[in-house]
Tab-separated table of C-alpha atoms in Angstrom:
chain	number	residue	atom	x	y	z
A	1	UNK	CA	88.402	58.008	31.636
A	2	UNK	CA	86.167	57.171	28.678
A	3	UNK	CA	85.642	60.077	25.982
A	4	UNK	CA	82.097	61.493	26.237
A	5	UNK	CA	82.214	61.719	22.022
A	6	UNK	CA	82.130	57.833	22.247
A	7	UNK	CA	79.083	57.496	24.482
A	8	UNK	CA	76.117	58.814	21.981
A	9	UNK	CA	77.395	55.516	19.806
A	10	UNK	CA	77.806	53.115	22.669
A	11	UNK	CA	74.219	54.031	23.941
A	12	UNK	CA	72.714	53.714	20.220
A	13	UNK	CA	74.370	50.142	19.738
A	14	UNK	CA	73.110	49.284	23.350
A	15	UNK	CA	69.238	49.887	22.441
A	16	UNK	CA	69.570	48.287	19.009
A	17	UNK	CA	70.509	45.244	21.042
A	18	UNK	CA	67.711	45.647	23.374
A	19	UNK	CA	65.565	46.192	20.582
A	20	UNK	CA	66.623	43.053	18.964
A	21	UNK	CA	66.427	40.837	21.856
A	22	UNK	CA	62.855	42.070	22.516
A	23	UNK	CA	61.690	41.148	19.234
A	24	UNK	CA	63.888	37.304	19.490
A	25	UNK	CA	61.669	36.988	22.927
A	26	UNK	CA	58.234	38.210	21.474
A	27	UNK	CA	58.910	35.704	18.184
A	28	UNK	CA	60.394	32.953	20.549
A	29	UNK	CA	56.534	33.771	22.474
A	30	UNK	CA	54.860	33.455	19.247
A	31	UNK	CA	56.472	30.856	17.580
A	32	UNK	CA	56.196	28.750	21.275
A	33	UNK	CA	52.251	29.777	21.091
A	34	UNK	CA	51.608	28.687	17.243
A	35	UNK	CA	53.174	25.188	18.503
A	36	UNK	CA	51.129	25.244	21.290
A	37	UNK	CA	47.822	25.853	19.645
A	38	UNK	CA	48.935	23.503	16.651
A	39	UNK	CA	49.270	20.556	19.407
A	40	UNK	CA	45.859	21.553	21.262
A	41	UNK	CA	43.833	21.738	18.029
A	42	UNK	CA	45.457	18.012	17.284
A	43	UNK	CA	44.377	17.068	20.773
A	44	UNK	CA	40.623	18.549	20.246
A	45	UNK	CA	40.379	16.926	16.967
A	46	UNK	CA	41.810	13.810	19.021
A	47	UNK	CA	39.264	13.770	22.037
A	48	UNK	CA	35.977	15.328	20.511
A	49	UNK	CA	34.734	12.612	18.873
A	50	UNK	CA	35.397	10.190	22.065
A	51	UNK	CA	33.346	12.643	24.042
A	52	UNK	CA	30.973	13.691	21.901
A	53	UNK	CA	27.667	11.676	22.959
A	54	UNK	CA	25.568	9.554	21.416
A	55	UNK	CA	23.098	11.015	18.712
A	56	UNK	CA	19.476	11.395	19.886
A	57	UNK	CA	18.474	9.394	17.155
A	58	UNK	CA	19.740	6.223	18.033
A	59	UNK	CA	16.579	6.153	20.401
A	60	UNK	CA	14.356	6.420	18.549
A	61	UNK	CA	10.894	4.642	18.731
A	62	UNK	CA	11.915	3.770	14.708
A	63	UNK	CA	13.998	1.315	16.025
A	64	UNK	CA	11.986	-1.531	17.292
A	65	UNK	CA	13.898	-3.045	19.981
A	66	UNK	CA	16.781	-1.767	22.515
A	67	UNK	CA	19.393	-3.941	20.892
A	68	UNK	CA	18.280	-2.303	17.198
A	69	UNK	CA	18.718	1.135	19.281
A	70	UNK	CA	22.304	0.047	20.820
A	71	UNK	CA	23.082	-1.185	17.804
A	72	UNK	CA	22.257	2.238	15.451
A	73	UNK	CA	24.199	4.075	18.512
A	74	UNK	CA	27.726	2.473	16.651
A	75	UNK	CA	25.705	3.170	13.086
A	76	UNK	CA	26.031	7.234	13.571
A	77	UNK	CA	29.233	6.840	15.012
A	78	UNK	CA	30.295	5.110	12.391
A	79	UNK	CA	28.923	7.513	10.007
A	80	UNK	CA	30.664	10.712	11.861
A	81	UNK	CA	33.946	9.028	11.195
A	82	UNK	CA	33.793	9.816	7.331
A	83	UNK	CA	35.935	12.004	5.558
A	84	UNK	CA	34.624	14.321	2.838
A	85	UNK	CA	37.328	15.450	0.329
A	86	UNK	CA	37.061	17.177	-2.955
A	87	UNK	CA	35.240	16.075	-5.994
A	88	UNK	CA	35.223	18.123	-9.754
A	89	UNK	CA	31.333	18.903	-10.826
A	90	UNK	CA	29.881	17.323	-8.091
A	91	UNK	CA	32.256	19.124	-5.204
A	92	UNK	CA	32.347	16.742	-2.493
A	93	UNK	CA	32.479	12.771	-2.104
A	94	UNK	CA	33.534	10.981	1.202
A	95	UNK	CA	36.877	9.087	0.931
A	96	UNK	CA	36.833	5.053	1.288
A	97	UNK	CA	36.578	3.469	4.639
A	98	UNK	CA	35.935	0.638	6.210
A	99	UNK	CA	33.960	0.385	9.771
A	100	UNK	CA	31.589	-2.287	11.076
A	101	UNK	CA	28.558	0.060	10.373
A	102	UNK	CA	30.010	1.754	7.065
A	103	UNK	CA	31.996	0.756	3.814
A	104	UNK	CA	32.704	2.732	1.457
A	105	UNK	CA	35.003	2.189	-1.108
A	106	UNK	CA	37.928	3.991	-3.379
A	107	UNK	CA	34.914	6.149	-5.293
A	108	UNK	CA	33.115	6.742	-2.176
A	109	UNK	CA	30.447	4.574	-2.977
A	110	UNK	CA	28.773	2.974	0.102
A	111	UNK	CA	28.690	-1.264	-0.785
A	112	UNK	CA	26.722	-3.939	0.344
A	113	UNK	CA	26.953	-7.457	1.069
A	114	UNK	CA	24.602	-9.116	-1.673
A	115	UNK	CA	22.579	-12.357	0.260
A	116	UNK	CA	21.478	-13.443	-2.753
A	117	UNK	CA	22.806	-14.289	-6.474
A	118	UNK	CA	21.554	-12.614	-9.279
A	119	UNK	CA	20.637	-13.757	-12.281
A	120	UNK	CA	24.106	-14.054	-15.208
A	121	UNK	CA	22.095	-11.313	-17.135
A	122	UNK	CA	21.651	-8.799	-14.318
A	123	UNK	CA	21.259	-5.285	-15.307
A	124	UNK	CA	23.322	-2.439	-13.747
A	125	UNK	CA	21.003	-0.219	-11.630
A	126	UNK	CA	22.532	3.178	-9.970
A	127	UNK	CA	20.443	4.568	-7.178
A	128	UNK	CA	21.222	8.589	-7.182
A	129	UNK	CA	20.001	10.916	-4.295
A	130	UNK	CA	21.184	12.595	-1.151
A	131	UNK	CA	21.678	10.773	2.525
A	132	UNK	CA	18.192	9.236	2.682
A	133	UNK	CA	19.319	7.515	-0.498
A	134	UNK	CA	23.153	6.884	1.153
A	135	UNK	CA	21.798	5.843	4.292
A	136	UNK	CA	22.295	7.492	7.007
A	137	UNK	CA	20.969	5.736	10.591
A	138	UNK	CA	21.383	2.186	9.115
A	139	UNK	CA	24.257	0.250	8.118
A	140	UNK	CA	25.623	-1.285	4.726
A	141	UNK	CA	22.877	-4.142	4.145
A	142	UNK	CA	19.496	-1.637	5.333
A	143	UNK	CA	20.218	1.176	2.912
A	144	UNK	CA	17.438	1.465	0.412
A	145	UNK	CA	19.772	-0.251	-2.620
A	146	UNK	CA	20.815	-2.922	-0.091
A	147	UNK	CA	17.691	-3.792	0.226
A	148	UNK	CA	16.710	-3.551	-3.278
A	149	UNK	CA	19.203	-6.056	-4.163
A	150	UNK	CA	17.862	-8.538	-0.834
A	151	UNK	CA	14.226	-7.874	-2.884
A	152	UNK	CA	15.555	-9.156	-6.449
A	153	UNK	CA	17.783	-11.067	-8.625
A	154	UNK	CA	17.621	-9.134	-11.974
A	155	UNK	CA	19.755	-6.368	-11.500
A	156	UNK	CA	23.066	-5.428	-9.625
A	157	UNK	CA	22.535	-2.174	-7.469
A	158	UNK	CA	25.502	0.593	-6.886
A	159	UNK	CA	24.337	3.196	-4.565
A	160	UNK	CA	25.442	6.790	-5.571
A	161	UNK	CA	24.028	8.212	-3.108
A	162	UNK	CA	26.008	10.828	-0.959
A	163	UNK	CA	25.359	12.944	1.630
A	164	UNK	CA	23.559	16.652	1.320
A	165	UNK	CA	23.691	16.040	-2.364
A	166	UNK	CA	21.161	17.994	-4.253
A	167	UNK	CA	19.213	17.056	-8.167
A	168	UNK	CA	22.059	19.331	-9.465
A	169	UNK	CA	24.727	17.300	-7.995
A	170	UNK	CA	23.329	14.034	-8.560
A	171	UNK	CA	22.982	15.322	-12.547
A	172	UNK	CA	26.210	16.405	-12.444
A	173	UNK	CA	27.635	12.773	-11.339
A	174	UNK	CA	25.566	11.093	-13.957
A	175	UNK	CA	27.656	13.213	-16.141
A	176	UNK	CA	30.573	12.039	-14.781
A	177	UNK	CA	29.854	8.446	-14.985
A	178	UNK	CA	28.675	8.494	-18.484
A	179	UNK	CA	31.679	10.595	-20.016
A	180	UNK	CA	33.385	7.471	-18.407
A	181	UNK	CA	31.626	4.761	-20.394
A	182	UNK	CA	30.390	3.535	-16.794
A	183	UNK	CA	26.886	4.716	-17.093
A	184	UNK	CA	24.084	2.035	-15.280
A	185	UNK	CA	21.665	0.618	-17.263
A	186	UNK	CA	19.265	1.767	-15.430
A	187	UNK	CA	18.933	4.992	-13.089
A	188	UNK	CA	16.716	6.115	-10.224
A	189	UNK	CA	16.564	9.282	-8.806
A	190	UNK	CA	15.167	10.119	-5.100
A	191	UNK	CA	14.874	13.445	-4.291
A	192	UNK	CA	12.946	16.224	-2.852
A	193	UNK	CA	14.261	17.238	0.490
A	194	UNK	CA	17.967	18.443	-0.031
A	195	UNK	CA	16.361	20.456	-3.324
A	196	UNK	CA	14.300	22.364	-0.905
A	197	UNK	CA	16.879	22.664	1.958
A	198	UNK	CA	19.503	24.284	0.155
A	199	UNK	CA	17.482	26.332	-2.897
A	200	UNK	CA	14.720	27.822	-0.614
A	201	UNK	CA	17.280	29.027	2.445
A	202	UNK	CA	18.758	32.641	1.044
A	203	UNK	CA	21.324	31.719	3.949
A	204	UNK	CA	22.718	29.315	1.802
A	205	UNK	CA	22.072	30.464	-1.818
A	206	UNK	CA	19.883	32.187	-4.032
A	207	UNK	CA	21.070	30.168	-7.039
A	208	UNK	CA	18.862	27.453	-8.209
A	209	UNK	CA	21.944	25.291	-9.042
A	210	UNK	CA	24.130	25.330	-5.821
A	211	UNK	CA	24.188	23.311	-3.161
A	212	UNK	CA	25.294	22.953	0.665
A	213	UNK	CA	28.614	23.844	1.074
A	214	UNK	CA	28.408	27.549	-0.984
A	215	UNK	CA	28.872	29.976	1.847
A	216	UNK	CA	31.500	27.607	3.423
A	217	UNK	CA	33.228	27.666	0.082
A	218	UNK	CA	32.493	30.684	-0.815
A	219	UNK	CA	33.978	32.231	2.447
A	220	UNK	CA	37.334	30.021	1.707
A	221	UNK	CA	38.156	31.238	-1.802
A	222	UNK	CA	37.539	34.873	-0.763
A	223	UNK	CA	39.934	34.356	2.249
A	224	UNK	CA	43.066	32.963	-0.231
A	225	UNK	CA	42.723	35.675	-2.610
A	226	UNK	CA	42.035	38.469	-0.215
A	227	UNK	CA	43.970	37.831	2.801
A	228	UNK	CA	47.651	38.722	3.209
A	229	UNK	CA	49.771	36.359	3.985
A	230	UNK	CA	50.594	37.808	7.255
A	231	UNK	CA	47.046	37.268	8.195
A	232	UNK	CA	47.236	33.214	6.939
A	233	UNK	CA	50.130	32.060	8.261
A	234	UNK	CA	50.326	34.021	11.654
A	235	UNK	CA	46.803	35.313	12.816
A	236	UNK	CA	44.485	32.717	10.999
A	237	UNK	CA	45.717	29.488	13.188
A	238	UNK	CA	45.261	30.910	16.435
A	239	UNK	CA	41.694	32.488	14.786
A	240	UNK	CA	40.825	28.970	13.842
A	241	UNK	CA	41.400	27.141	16.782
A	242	UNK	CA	39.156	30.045	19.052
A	243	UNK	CA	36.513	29.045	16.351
A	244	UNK	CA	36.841	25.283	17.224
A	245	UNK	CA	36.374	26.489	21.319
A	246	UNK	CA	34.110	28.837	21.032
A	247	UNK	CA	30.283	27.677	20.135
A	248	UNK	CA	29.663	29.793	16.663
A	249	UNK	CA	26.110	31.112	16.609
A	250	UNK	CA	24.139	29.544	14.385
A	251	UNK	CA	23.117	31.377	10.673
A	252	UNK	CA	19.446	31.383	10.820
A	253	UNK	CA	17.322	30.242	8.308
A	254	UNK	CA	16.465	32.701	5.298
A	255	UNK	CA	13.075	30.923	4.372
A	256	UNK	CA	11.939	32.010	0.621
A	257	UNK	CA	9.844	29.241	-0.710
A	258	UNK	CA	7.147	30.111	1.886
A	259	UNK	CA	7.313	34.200	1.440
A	260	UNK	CA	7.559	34.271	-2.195
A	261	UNK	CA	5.301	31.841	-4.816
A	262	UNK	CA	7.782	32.831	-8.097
A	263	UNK	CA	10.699	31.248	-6.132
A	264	UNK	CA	8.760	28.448	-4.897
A	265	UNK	CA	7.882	27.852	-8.776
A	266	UNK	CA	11.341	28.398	-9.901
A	267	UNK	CA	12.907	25.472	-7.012
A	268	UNK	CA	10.410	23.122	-8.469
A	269	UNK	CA	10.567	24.347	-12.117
A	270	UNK	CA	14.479	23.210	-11.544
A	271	UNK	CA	14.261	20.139	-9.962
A	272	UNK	CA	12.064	18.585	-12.462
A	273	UNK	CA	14.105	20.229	-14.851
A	274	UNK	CA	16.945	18.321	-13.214
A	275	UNK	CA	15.481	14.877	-13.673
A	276	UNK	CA	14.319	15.932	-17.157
A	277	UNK	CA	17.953	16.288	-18.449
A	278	UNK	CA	18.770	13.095	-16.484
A	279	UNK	CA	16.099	10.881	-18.282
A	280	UNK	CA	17.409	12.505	-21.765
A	281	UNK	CA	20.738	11.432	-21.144
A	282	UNK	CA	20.105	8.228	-20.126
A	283	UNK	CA	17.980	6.973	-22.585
A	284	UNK	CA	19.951	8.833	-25.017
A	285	UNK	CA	22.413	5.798	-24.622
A	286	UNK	CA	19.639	2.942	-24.535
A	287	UNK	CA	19.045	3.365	-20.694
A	288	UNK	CA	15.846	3.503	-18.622
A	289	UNK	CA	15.530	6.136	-15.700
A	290	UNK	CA	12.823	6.757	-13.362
A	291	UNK	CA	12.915	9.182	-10.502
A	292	UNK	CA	10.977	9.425	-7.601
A	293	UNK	CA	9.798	12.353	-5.446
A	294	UNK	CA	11.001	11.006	-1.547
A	295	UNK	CA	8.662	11.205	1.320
A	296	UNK	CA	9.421	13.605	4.353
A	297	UNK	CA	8.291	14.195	7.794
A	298	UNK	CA	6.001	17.087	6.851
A	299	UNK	CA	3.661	15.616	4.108
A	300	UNK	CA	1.373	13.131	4.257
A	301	UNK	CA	0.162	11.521	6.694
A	302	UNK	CA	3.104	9.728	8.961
A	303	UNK	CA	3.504	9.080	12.811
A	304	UNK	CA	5.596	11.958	14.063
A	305	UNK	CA	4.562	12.502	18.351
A	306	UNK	CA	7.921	10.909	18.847
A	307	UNK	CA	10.309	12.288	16.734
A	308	UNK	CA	12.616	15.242	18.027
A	309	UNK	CA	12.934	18.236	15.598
A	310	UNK	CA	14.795	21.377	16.623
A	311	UNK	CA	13.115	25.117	15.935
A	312	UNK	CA	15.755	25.181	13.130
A	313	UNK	CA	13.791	21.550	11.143
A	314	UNK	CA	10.172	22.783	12.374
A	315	UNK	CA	10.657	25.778	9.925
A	316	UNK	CA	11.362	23.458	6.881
A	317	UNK	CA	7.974	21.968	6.977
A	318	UNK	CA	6.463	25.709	5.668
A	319	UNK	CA	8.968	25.427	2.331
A	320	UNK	CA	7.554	21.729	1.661
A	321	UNK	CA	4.493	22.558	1.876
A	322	UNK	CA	5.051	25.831	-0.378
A	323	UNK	CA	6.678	23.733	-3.286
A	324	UNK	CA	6.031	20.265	-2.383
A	325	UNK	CA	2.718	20.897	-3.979
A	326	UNK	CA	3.578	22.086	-7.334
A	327	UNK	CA	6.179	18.704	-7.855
A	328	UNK	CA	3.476	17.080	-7.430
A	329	UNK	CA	1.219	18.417	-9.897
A	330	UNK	CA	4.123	18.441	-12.662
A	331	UNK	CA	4.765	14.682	-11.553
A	332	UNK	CA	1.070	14.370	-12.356
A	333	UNK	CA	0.845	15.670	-15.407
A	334	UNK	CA	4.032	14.163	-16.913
A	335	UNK	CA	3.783	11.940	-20.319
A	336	UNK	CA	5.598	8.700	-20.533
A	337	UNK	CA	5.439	7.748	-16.951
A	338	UNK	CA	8.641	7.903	-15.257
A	339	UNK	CA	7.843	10.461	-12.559
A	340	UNK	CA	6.532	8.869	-9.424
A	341	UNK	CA	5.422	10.786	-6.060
A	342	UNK	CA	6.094	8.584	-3.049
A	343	UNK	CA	5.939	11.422	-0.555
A	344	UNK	CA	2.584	9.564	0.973
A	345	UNK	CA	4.701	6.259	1.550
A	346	UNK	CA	5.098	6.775	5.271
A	347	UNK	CA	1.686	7.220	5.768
A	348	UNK	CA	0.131	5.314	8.818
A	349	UNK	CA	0.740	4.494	12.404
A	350	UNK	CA	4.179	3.200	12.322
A	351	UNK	CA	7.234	4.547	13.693
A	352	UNK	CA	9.453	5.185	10.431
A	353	UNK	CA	11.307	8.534	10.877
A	354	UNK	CA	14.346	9.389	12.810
A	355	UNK	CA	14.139	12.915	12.052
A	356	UNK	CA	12.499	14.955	9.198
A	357	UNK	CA	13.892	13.126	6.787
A	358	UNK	CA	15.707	10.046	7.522
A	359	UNK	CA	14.281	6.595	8.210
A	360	UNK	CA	14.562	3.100	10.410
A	361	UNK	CA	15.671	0.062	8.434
A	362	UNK	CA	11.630	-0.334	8.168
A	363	UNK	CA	11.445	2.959	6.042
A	364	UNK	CA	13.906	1.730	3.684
A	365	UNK	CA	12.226	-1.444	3.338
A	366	UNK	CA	8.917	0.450	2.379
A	367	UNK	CA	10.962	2.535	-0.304
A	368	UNK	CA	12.757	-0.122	-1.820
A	369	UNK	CA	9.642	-2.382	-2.370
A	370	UNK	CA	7.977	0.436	-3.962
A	371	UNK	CA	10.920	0.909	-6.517
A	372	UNK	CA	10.984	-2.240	-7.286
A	373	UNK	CA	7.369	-2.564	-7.953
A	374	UNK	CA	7.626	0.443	-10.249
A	375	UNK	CA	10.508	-0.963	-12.099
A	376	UNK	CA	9.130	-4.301	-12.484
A	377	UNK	CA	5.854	-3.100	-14.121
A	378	UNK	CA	7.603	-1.304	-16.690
A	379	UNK	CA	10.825	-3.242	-17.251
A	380	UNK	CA	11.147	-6.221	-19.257
């Protein structure tokens, strides 16, 4: 018969045990779940992009017939494919790829395939701006530099342009390039709408020199330095993946251009600012810059019945016209002639715009032959 002295310890070892066991199960449970969620996020990265329809866009009346409208259905496909990774100064660049629609290549420049020659003593020309200028809804040869280059034989174009990218950014890349030694010769600058996108939405910033990405960033650097590392590496997976499920409601739209004149002064103030800087720079080294002020769906005079805007784009049109205005007048008032306004370009009965900003081949066309009209009349 066992000795009741030795049954306090058997009892104690026996719920140690059980207590040990339960936690092996609930971390065999976890550890199954986190592999479980780490192979369904891989799948839903996988499968969303082969579901995910066609953009609206690609029917657009801008596109003249319905193979130009099948055809810019692979164009935004292509473009959804790209990769942004990070960049210093300028914070984001897409990585090089290759696609029938898209090239891009090691610098995340898009390229072109020149149809013409140019002339032996072609002069480098860098077209800077945000996706208008990169070209999003045509391919390689209809972006606005491709074209440029179709138009002329005097100067080899690189487009700079990149998606979202703001005066600031573009600035900042100039920067870049001529610290390099691989400044162009000659630089253009097309901006307008990202400038008033990101600086006159308080849900993005309420810097003047920011740009897109801030709260996503912003929101990522706090997370690192705040959050445990209990929280990372065991909560934040499956809190990620619920994200990707789950549809996140929108942040709406802090609008200040329209409610407040000194920041409406201040967005332009800086933009022309920007492009100030820019044309210092430049022909502090010997080399010519122009910039122009780009045309949008909201000013002027441009067909629009057809286009498709979402409550979200209607509510842009009251910060262009709050500081759309005053770029204008400082473009008009400039001295050495280097500012252009081309916001009127679109103007007519013509079917140009895909959205609020971006344009049909035909846009690009218009934009192009403008530049190089400008440039022409006041290069040698």
């Amino acid at each position: 018969m066992a000795s009741p002295k030795n049954s306090k310890p058997d009892q104690s070892s026996g719920v140690v045990k059980l207590v040990f066991i339960n936690l092996g199960v609930l971390v065999a449970i976890y550890m199954t779940g986190l592999i479980l969620v780490s192979v369904a996020d891989d799948v839903y990265s996988f499968v969303k992009p082969l579901v995910k329809k066609p953009d609206i866009r690609a029917r657009s009346l801008a596109y003249k017939t319905d193979e130009d409208k099948a055809y810019a259905v692979q164009v935004f496909a292509d473009a959804r494919k790209g990769k942004k990774n990070y960049q210093p100064y300028t914070v984001w660049r897409q990585e090089a790829i290759s696609l029938p629609t898209l090239t891009l290549d090691k610098n995340g420049y898009r390229l072109h395939k020149p149809t013409r020659k140019n002339n032996p003593d072609a002069v480098k020309i860098g077209f800077f701006g945000g996706s208008t200028m990169w070209g999003v809804g045509v391919d390689d040869n209809n972006t606005i530099p491709a074209i440029f280059d179709d138009l002329t034989d005097g100067f080899i174009p690189v487009n700079y342009g990149e998606r979202g990218y703001t005066s600031r950014q573009e600035l900042a890349l100039l920067i870049n390039l001529i610290n390099q030694g691989k400044a162009p010769d000659v630089v253009v600058f097309y901006d307008g709408f990202n400038d008033l996108w990101t600086h006159c939405n308080y849900a993005i910033t309420r810097s003047l020199n920011s740009h897109q990405q801030e709260p996503r960033l912003r929101k990522l650097v706090r997370n690192d330095s705040d959050s445990s590392a209990m929280y990372r590496n065991l909560v934040q997976p499956f809190m990620s993946f619920v994200q990707k499920l789950v549809k996140r409601r929108v942040q709406p739209d802090k609008l200040a251009c329209s409610n407040d004149p000194k920041r409406a002064q201040a967005v332009a103030d800086t933009m022309i600012a920007n492009w100030s800087m820019a044309q210092k720079l430049v022909t502090g080294y010997g080399g010519k810059f122009y910039a122009f002020l780009q045309p949008q769906i909201y000013s002027g005079k441009p067909r629009k019945d057809y286009v498709v805007l979402k409550k979200k784009q209607i509510g842009r049109g009251s910060e262009i016209a709050a500081v759309y205005p005053l770029l204008q007048a400082r473009i008009a008032q400039q001295q050495g002639g280097w500012m252009f306004d081309l916001s009127a370009a679109f103007d007519g009965n013509v079917p140009i715009y895909l959205d609020d900003a971006h344009v049909a081949p035909a846009g690009n066309k218009i934009i192009a032959e403008k530049i190089r009209d400008t440039l022409l009349k006041r290069l040698p």
